[in-house]
Each structure stands twice: as C-alpha cells, then as structure tokens.
Amino acid sequence: MSPSSASLSKPGIIDLRQVYDTPSIDFSKPPMPYVKGTRLQIRSHVPPPPTRNRRFATKADVHEIMTLPPLQRCLQRPSLGTELEGANLLPLLITGGVQLQDGGAQVVSVLVPDIAGQRTLIAKFYDPLYYKHGYPEDIDGDPFRCAEHDYSHEAAVYEDLGALQGKIVPQYYGSYTCNLTGSEWARSVYLIIIDFVSGVCMRDLDPRELSQPQRQTIMKTIIDAESEIYMHGVIHRDLHPRNFLLSIDNERGDVNRIVFVDFGNSDVRRILPGAYHKSRPSGVRVSPLLRWDERMRRHDQFLEQRWIEDRWVDFSWIDWDWQPWLVNCWGDSTHYAKITPEMDQTWLGRFRYPPSPPPY
C-alpha cells in the first residue's frame, strides 16, 4: 500500500481513494457503548481552549487513517484538556438514545443523581472512535480534530451563554470525562451534560400545516434569539431547523418557547482576530436589518425542498417577501442599536462597489 505523492500534495480536502490503494486493515469498530442501561463514572474535566484550527486531515493523519484500525488510533492518542484532581466520580445511567449514529457526537438521555436527582438530563459524548475514520467514508476531516473542535467549542459556547441558559439555550451542567474499557484496553471520552428540553424538533414539523402568521412568529422569535446569542459573543454557524426545539401549545397552536441546540459548529467571538472586534464591538445588539438582510442569505436554511415519492415537495418555512418583512418587524425597533454608517458598511458594504471585506 503506497501513498500517491500527487494526491498528498493537494491542499484542503483529501480523497483517500486517490492517496492509497485498497486498504488491507480492518476498519470495523467495537459495538457502540452508549446504549440504554449502560452505567458510567464521570469526572469533571476542563476542555482544551477553542481554536480556529480547521478540521481537515493532514498528510500524517491520512497515513495514520489508512494504516491503523480506528480503535488503535484512539488508544494511541493522548488525553486533552485537564481532569480536575480531587473531583468526585459521579455515577451516570444512560436511559435512552437521542442521536446515535456513526459519524459524529453521540447524544443520549441520562440520569446523574448527583447533578439533578431523578430528573432526566442530556449527555453528549464526543467520542472520536465514532466519528468518520476514512475508507470507505472518504473524510475531509480527521476524527480527532473534529471531536476536539466540537467538544471545546460547544463547552465554550455554553460558558459564554451563561445568562441565556434555561431560556433560549439549555441549562448547562459542565464538561466531564469518563473511562471506557475493553478486555485489553481502556480509553477516555469527553462529554458535556445539559438539561433535557421538552419540545419538538423544528425539522420534524410540516410548515405546510402552519399558517403564515404562525410561521412568521416562529421566524421572528428565532431571529431575536439568534441576535441575542450573537450579542453575548457566539456565532451560530448551523442555523438549520434540526437545531431548534419548539414548545407548542397544542390547543392554540402557539409557540411558547424556542431553544437553540447543537453548538458544535459555532464560534466564540473571543477567539476571533482583533480586526473582527474593532469593527464589531461585543455587547452590541446588531439589528436584524443588517445581519439578516436577504443578501446575507441566513434565511436560506429555512427554504427547503424534499424529495418525496419521486417528486420535489416544498417544505419552506418562508413564503413571503423577506426584506419588506424585516423592515416591518425591526424598522422602528428601539431594542437594537441604532444603525450607524459604520455598522452598515461593516455588514452590507461587501454588496456594494467597491466591496468591503466580508464579515465573519
């Protein structure tokens, strides 16, 4: 099995099929341990600081992916962050699966009596073994870089959004590590614990069954909440319906609460370069007229077509003229900072000629 120097020299995404011949190693993984009835002992852990490092696999990563089985790769990796010395071991019982699939973080419902008695919580395990490990998956990211990125960023986001916990984001109960063992091995896995939020995933709702005023109310609530999250120093980079939980009044059909979940792809503004902060000072409520302008295309995530029974079906949440609606909702708002020429140039200058650098 020999690497192709031409493929290894390509920047960015690496097509593993062009790098190596058919691999001779076993890419199988042990059965996933995050199943109902599993009992673990967890200990408080300080994650590594979030960075802006990309998750792309390096040449060395590719070589390792194609020459070592996934479990062996995990056993060779050193632990990250800091386990708190003297911290008590807390018993955790997995009571059900929420998102269990090979290719990313594993999400389960749990009981942790020392944290919340018999109240159900959510644990999110960032286990690199169950991220993508290459052939035949042809990854563009290294599983360890991906797991570290998701863990460090999500933990940092919840810390920075302390004032919003229990409101538009779940209550956060900290970051932890646990030990998993086999007959001849042991390894550490990182996790966070958040509150269980009762509600329905927005992705599972059929927007065709809701009136336009109802959908407009939902979108306005999302935009106001996202703007508050940004004001508190977090950039949510995955504004897709699957990442919102809605609490709905079954009798009236009104939405009582919307909660943002899954911050693995988010950035905390404090790690961004100084030039960003110079033009976008923290603690300022930026008007949706700027950050949600139709040219920014943030609302595109809510325009969806699904292939159902041999035809495309419109599942879009938005069926109205976007920009006039923005102006109608926030044109006279005093809740947000007054739009100055400098703010207008920062956010919308790139759509004019000559364009200014795009915002992050």
Coordinates of C-alpha atoms in Angstrom, one line a residue:
M1 CA 0.0 0.0 0.0
S2 CA 1.8 3.1 -1.1
P3 CA 0.7 6.8 -1.0
S4 CA 0.4 8.9 -4.1
S5 CA 2.7 12.0 -3.7
A6 CA 0.5 13.9 -6.1
S7 CA -2.6 13.4 -4.0
L8 CA -0.9 14.2 -0.8
S9 CA 0.3 17.5 -2.1
K10 CA -3.2 18.7 -2.8
P11 CA -4.4 21.3 -0.2
G12 CA -7.7 21.1 1.6
I13 CA -9.9 18.0 1.1
I14 CA -8.1 14.8 0.5
D15 CA -9.7 12.0 -1.5
L16 CA -8.4 8.9 0.2
R17 CA -9.1 6.7 -2.8
Q18 CA -6.5 8.7 -4.7
V19 CA -4.0 8.5 -1.9
Y20 CA -3.9 4.8 -1.2
D21 CA -4.6 1.5 -2.9
T22 CA -7.3 -0.7 -1.4
P23 CA -6.6 -0.7 2.4
S24 CA -5.6 -4.0 4.0
I25 CA -6.6 -3.1 7.5
D26 CA -9.9 -3.7 9.4
F27 CA -11.9 -0.5 9.7
S28 CA -14.6 -2.1 11.9
K29 CA -15.3 -0.7 15.3
P30 CA -16.4 -2.1 18.7
P31 CA -20.2 -2.0 19.3
M32 CA -21.3 1.4 20.4
P33 CA -21.4 1.6 24.2
Y34 CA -23.9 4.4 24.5
V35 CA -27.0 2.3 24.9
K36 CA -29.8 2.1 27.4
G37 CA -28.8 0.6 30.7
T38 CA -25.1 1.5 30.4
R39 CA -23.6 2.8 33.7
L40 CA -20.5 5.0 33.7
Q41 CA -18.5 7.0 36.1
I42 CA -17.8 10.6 35.1
R43 CA -15.4 13.2 36.5
S44 CA -15.3 17.0 35.9
H45 CA -12.9 18.0 33.1
V46 CA -11.6 21.2 31.7
P47 CA -11.7 21.2 27.9
P48 CA -8.9 22.5 25.8
P49 CA -9.5 26.1 24.7
P50 CA -11.4 26.5 21.5
T51 CA -9.3 27.4 18.5
R52 CA -9.9 28.4 14.9
N53 CA -8.0 25.4 13.7
R54 CA -9.6 23.6 10.7
R55 CA -10.6 20.0 10.9
F56 CA -9.0 18.9 7.6
A57 CA -6.9 15.8 7.8
T58 CA -3.2 16.4 7.4
K59 CA -0.8 14.2 5.4
A60 CA 0.2 12.5 8.6
D61 CA -3.5 12.0 9.6
V62 CA -4.2 10.4 6.2
H63 CA -1.3 8.0 6.6
E64 CA -2.4 7.0 10.1
I65 CA -6.1 6.6 9.0
M66 CA -5.0 4.2 6.2
T67 CA -2.5 2.1 8.3
L68 CA -4.1 1.8 11.7
P69 CA -7.5 0.4 12.8
P70 CA -9.8 3.1 14.4
L71 CA -9.6 1.6 17.9
Q72 CA -5.8 1.5 17.8
R73 CA -5.7 5.1 16.7
C74 CA -7.9 6.1 19.7
L75 CA -5.7 4.2 22.2
Q76 CA -2.6 6.0 20.9
R77 CA -4.0 9.5 21.3
P78 CA -3.1 11.5 24.4
S79 CA -5.8 13.0 26.6
L80 CA -6.7 16.6 26.0
G81 CA -7.7 19.3 28.5
T82 CA -7.3 18.8 32.3
E83 CA -9.1 16.3 34.5
L84 CA -9.8 18.1 37.8
E85 CA -7.7 16.5 40.5
G86 CA -9.8 15.5 43.6
A87 CA -13.1 15.8 41.7
N88 CA -15.6 13.1 42.7
L89 CA -16.6 10.4 40.4
L90 CA -20.3 10.7 39.6
P91 CA -22.5 7.8 38.5
L92 CA -24.3 8.2 35.2
L93 CA -27.0 5.9 33.8
I94 CA -28.0 6.0 30.1
T95 CA -31.8 5.8 29.9
G96 CA -32.2 6.2 26.1
G97 CA -30.8 7.2 22.8
V98 CA -31.4 10.7 21.2
Q99 CA -28.9 10.7 18.4
L100 CA -26.9 7.5 18.0
Q101 CA -25.2 7.2 14.6
D102 CA -21.6 6.6 13.4
G103 CA -20.2 9.9 12.1
G104 CA -20.3 12.5 15.0
A105 CA -21.2 13.1 18.6
Q106 CA -23.5 10.7 20.4
V107 CA -26.4 12.1 22.3
V108 CA -28.3 10.2 24.9
S109 CA -30.7 10.8 27.8
V110 CA -29.2 10.1 31.2
L111 CA -29.7 10.2 35.0
V112 CA -27.0 11.7 37.1
P113 CA -28.4 11.8 40.7
D114 CA -25.5 14.0 42.0
I115 CA -26.4 16.7 39.5
A116 CA -30.2 16.6 39.2
G117 CA -31.6 13.7 41.3
Q118 CA -34.0 11.6 39.2
R119 CA -34.6 14.4 36.6
T120 CA -33.7 13.4 33.0
L121 CA -30.7 15.2 31.5
I122 CA -28.9 15.0 28.2
A123 CA -25.3 13.8 27.7
K124 CA -23.4 14.5 24.6
F125 CA -20.3 12.2 24.0
Y126 CA -17.5 13.4 21.7
D127 CA -16.0 10.0 21.1
P128 CA -13.6 10.2 18.1
L129 CA -14.0 6.4 17.6
Y130 CA -17.5 7.0 16.3
Y131 CA -16.6 9.9 14.0
K132 CA -15.7 9.1 10.5
H133 CA -12.3 7.3 10.1
G134 CA -11.8 7.3 6.4
Y135 CA -12.1 4.5 3.9
P136 CA -14.7 3.8 2.7
E137 CA -16.2 7.1 4.1
D138 CA -13.7 9.4 2.4
I139 CA -13.5 12.0 5.1
D140 CA -12.3 15.6 4.7
G141 CA -11.6 15.9 8.4
D142 CA -9.7 14.0 11.0
P143 CA -11.9 12.4 13.6
F144 CA -9.8 13.6 16.5
R145 CA -9.6 17.1 15.3
C146 CA -13.4 17.1 14.7
A147 CA -14.2 15.7 18.1
E148 CA -11.9 18.1 19.9
H149 CA -13.3 21.0 17.9
D150 CA -16.9 20.1 18.7
Y151 CA -16.2 19.5 22.4
S152 CA -14.1 22.6 23.0
H153 CA -16.3 24.9 21.1
E154 CA -19.6 23.6 22.5
A155 CA -18.3 23.8 26.1
A156 CA -17.0 27.3 25.5
V157 CA -20.3 28.4 24.0
Y158 CA -22.3 27.3 27.0
E159 CA -19.9 29.0 29.3
D160 CA -20.2 32.3 27.4
L161 CA -24.0 32.0 27.2
G162 CA -24.5 31.6 30.9
A163 CA -27.0 34.5 31.0
L164 CA -29.2 32.7 28.4
Q165 CA -29.1 29.2 29.9
G166 CA -32.6 27.9 30.7
K167 CA -34.1 30.4 28.4
I168 CA -33.1 30.2 24.7
V169 CA -30.4 27.6 25.3
P170 CA -30.5 24.6 27.6
Q171 CA -29.1 24.8 31.1
Y172 CA -25.5 23.6 31.1
Y173 CA -24.1 21.3 33.8
G174 CA -20.5 21.2 32.8
S175 CA -17.9 19.1 31.0
Y176 CA -16.7 15.7 32.0
T177 CA -14.6 12.7 31.1
C178 CA -15.3 9.0 31.5
N179 CA -13.3 5.8 31.0
L180 CA -14.4 3.1 28.7
T181 CA -12.8 -0.3 29.0
G182 CA -12.5 -3.5 26.9
S183 CA -10.9 -6.8 27.7
E184 CA -7.4 -5.5 26.9
W185 CA -7.8 -1.7 26.7
A186 CA -9.1 1.5 28.3
R187 CA -9.6 5.0 27.0
S188 CA -11.1 8.3 28.0
V189 CA -14.0 10.0 26.3
Y190 CA -15.2 13.6 26.8
L191 CA -18.8 14.7 27.3
I192 CA -21.0 17.6 28.3
I193 CA -24.3 17.5 30.2
I194 CA -27.2 19.8 29.6
D195 CA -30.8 19.9 30.6
F196 CA -33.4 17.9 28.9
V197 CA -35.7 20.2 26.9
S198 CA -39.2 19.1 26.2
G199 CA -40.3 20.0 22.7
V200 CA -40.5 19.0 19.1
C201 CA -37.6 19.4 16.6
M202 CA -38.4 22.1 14.1
R203 CA -37.2 19.8 11.4
D204 CA -39.9 17.3 12.2
L205 CA -42.7 19.8 11.8
D206 CA -44.5 20.3 8.5
P207 CA -44.6 24.0 7.8
R208 CA -47.4 23.4 5.3
E209 CA -49.7 22.7 8.4
L210 CA -49.0 26.1 9.9
S211 CA -50.4 29.4 8.9
Q212 CA -48.2 32.1 7.5
P213 CA -48.7 34.3 10.7
Q214 CA -47.6 31.3 12.8
R215 CA -44.5 30.7 10.7
Q216 CA -43.7 34.4 10.8
T217 CA -43.9 34.4 14.6
I218 CA -41.6 31.4 14.8
M219 CA -39.1 33.1 12.4
K220 CA -39.2 36.4 14.3
T221 CA -38.6 34.5 17.6
I222 CA -35.6 32.7 16.1
I223 CA -34.1 35.9 14.7
D224 CA -34.4 37.7 18.0
A225 CA -32.9 34.8 19.9
E226 CA -30.0 34.4 17.5
S227 CA -29.3 38.1 17.7
E228 CA -29.2 37.8 21.5
I229 CA -26.8 34.9 21.2
Y230 CA -24.6 36.9 18.9
M231 CA -24.7 39.9 21.3
H232 CA -23.4 37.5 24.0
G233 CA -20.4 36.6 22.0
V234 CA -21.4 33.5 20.0
I235 CA -21.7 33.0 16.2
H236 CA -24.1 30.1 15.5
R237 CA -23.0 28.7 12.1
D238 CA -25.6 26.0 11.7
L239 CA -29.0 27.7 11.7
H240 CA -30.9 24.7 10.4
P241 CA -34.4 23.7 11.6
R242 CA -32.9 20.5 13.0
N243 CA -31.1 22.6 15.6
F244 CA -34.2 24.2 17.2
L245 CA -36.6 22.7 19.7
L246 CA -40.1 24.2 19.8
S247 CA -42.6 24.1 22.7
I248 CA -46.1 24.3 21.2
D249 CA -49.4 25.0 22.8
N250 CA -51.5 22.1 21.4
E251 CA -54.8 23.8 21.8
R252 CA -53.9 27.2 20.3
G253 CA -51.0 26.1 18.1
D254 CA -48.9 28.9 19.6
V255 CA -45.2 28.5 20.1
N256 CA -44.4 29.1 23.8
R257 CA -40.6 28.7 23.6
I258 CA -37.8 28.1 21.1
V259 CA -34.5 26.6 22.3
F260 CA -31.2 26.5 20.3
V261 CA -29.3 23.3 20.4
D262 CA -26.1 21.9 18.9
F263 CA -23.3 24.5 19.0
G264 CA -20.5 22.2 17.7
N265 CA -20.1 24.3 14.6
S266 CA -20.3 27.6 16.5
D267 CA -17.6 30.1 17.1
V268 CA -17.0 32.1 20.3
R269 CA -16.1 35.7 19.3
R270 CA -13.3 36.0 21.8
I271 CA -11.1 33.7 19.7
L272 CA -11.5 35.7 16.5
P273 CA -8.8 38.1 15.4
G274 CA -8.6 41.7 16.6
A275 CA -9.8 43.2 13.3
Y276 CA -13.1 41.5 13.8
H277 CA -13.7 43.1 17.2
K278 CA -12.5 46.5 16.0
S279 CA -15.4 46.7 13.5
R280 CA -17.9 44.6 15.6
P281 CA -17.6 45.5 19.3
S282 CA -19.0 43.0 21.7
G283 CA -22.1 43.7 23.7
V284 CA -23.9 45.5 20.9
R285 CA -27.3 44.3 19.7
V286 CA -26.9 44.4 16.0
S287 CA -30.2 45.0 14.1
P288 CA -31.6 42.1 12.1
L289 CA -31.9 44.6 9.3
L290 CA -28.1 44.1 8.9
R291 CA -27.2 40.6 10.0
W292 CA -30.4 39.1 8.5
D293 CA -30.5 41.2 5.3
E294 CA -31.7 39.0 2.4
R295 CA -28.3 39.4 0.8
M296 CA -26.6 37.7 3.8
R297 CA -28.6 34.6 2.9
R298 CA -29.0 33.5 6.6
H299 CA -32.6 32.6 5.9
D300 CA -31.7 30.1 3.2
Q301 CA -31.6 27.3 5.7
F302 CA -35.4 27.7 6.1
L303 CA -36.0 27.3 2.4
E304 CA -36.2 23.6 1.8
Q305 CA -37.3 21.1 -0.9
R306 CA -37.6 17.4 -0.1
W307 CA -37.7 14.5 -2.5
I308 CA -40.8 12.5 -1.6
E309 CA -42.4 9.8 -3.8
D310 CA -40.5 10.7 -6.9
R311 CA -41.1 14.5 -6.7
W312 CA -39.8 17.6 -5.0
V313 CA -42.1 18.9 -2.3
D314 CA -41.8 22.4 -0.9
F315 CA -41.1 22.4 2.9
S316 CA -40.1 26.0 3.1
W317 CA -40.9 28.0 6.3
I318 CA -40.7 31.3 4.4
D319 CA -43.2 32.1 1.6
W320 CA -43.2 35.9 1.9
D321 CA -41.0 38.7 0.6
W322 CA -38.2 38.7 3.1
Q323 CA -36.8 42.2 3.1
P324 CA -40.1 44.1 3.4
W325 CA -41.0 41.8 6.3
L326 CA -37.6 42.5 8.1
V327 CA -38.3 46.2 7.8
N328 CA -41.8 45.8 9.1
C329 CA -40.6 43.8 12.1
W330 CA -37.5 45.8 13.1
G331 CA -37.5 49.1 11.1
D332 CA -38.7 51.1 14.2
S333 CA -37.2 48.8 16.9
T334 CA -35.5 50.5 19.8
H335 CA -34.4 47.2 21.3
Y336 CA -31.4 47.1 18.9
A337 CA -28.6 49.6 18.5
K338 CA -29.2 52.4 16.0
I339 CA -27.7 51.6 12.6
T340 CA -24.7 53.8 12.0
P341 CA -23.0 54.3 8.7
E342 CA -20.0 52.3 10.1
M343 CA -22.3 49.4 11.0
D344 CA -24.0 49.5 7.6
Q345 CA -20.6 49.4 5.9
T346 CA -19.4 46.6 8.2
W347 CA -22.3 44.3 7.4
L348 CA -23.5 45.3 4.0
G349 CA -20.5 47.0 2.4
R350 CA -19.5 43.9 0.5
F351 CA -22.6 44.1 -1.5
R352 CA -21.7 47.5 -2.8
Y353 CA -18.9 48.6 -5.2
P354 CA -16.1 48.6 -4.3
P355 CA -16.9 45.9 -1.8
S356 CA -15.5 45.8 1.8
P357 CA -14.2 42.6 3.4
P358 CA -17.0 40.1 4.3
P359 CA -17.9 39.7 8.0
Y360 CA -17.1 36.5 9.8

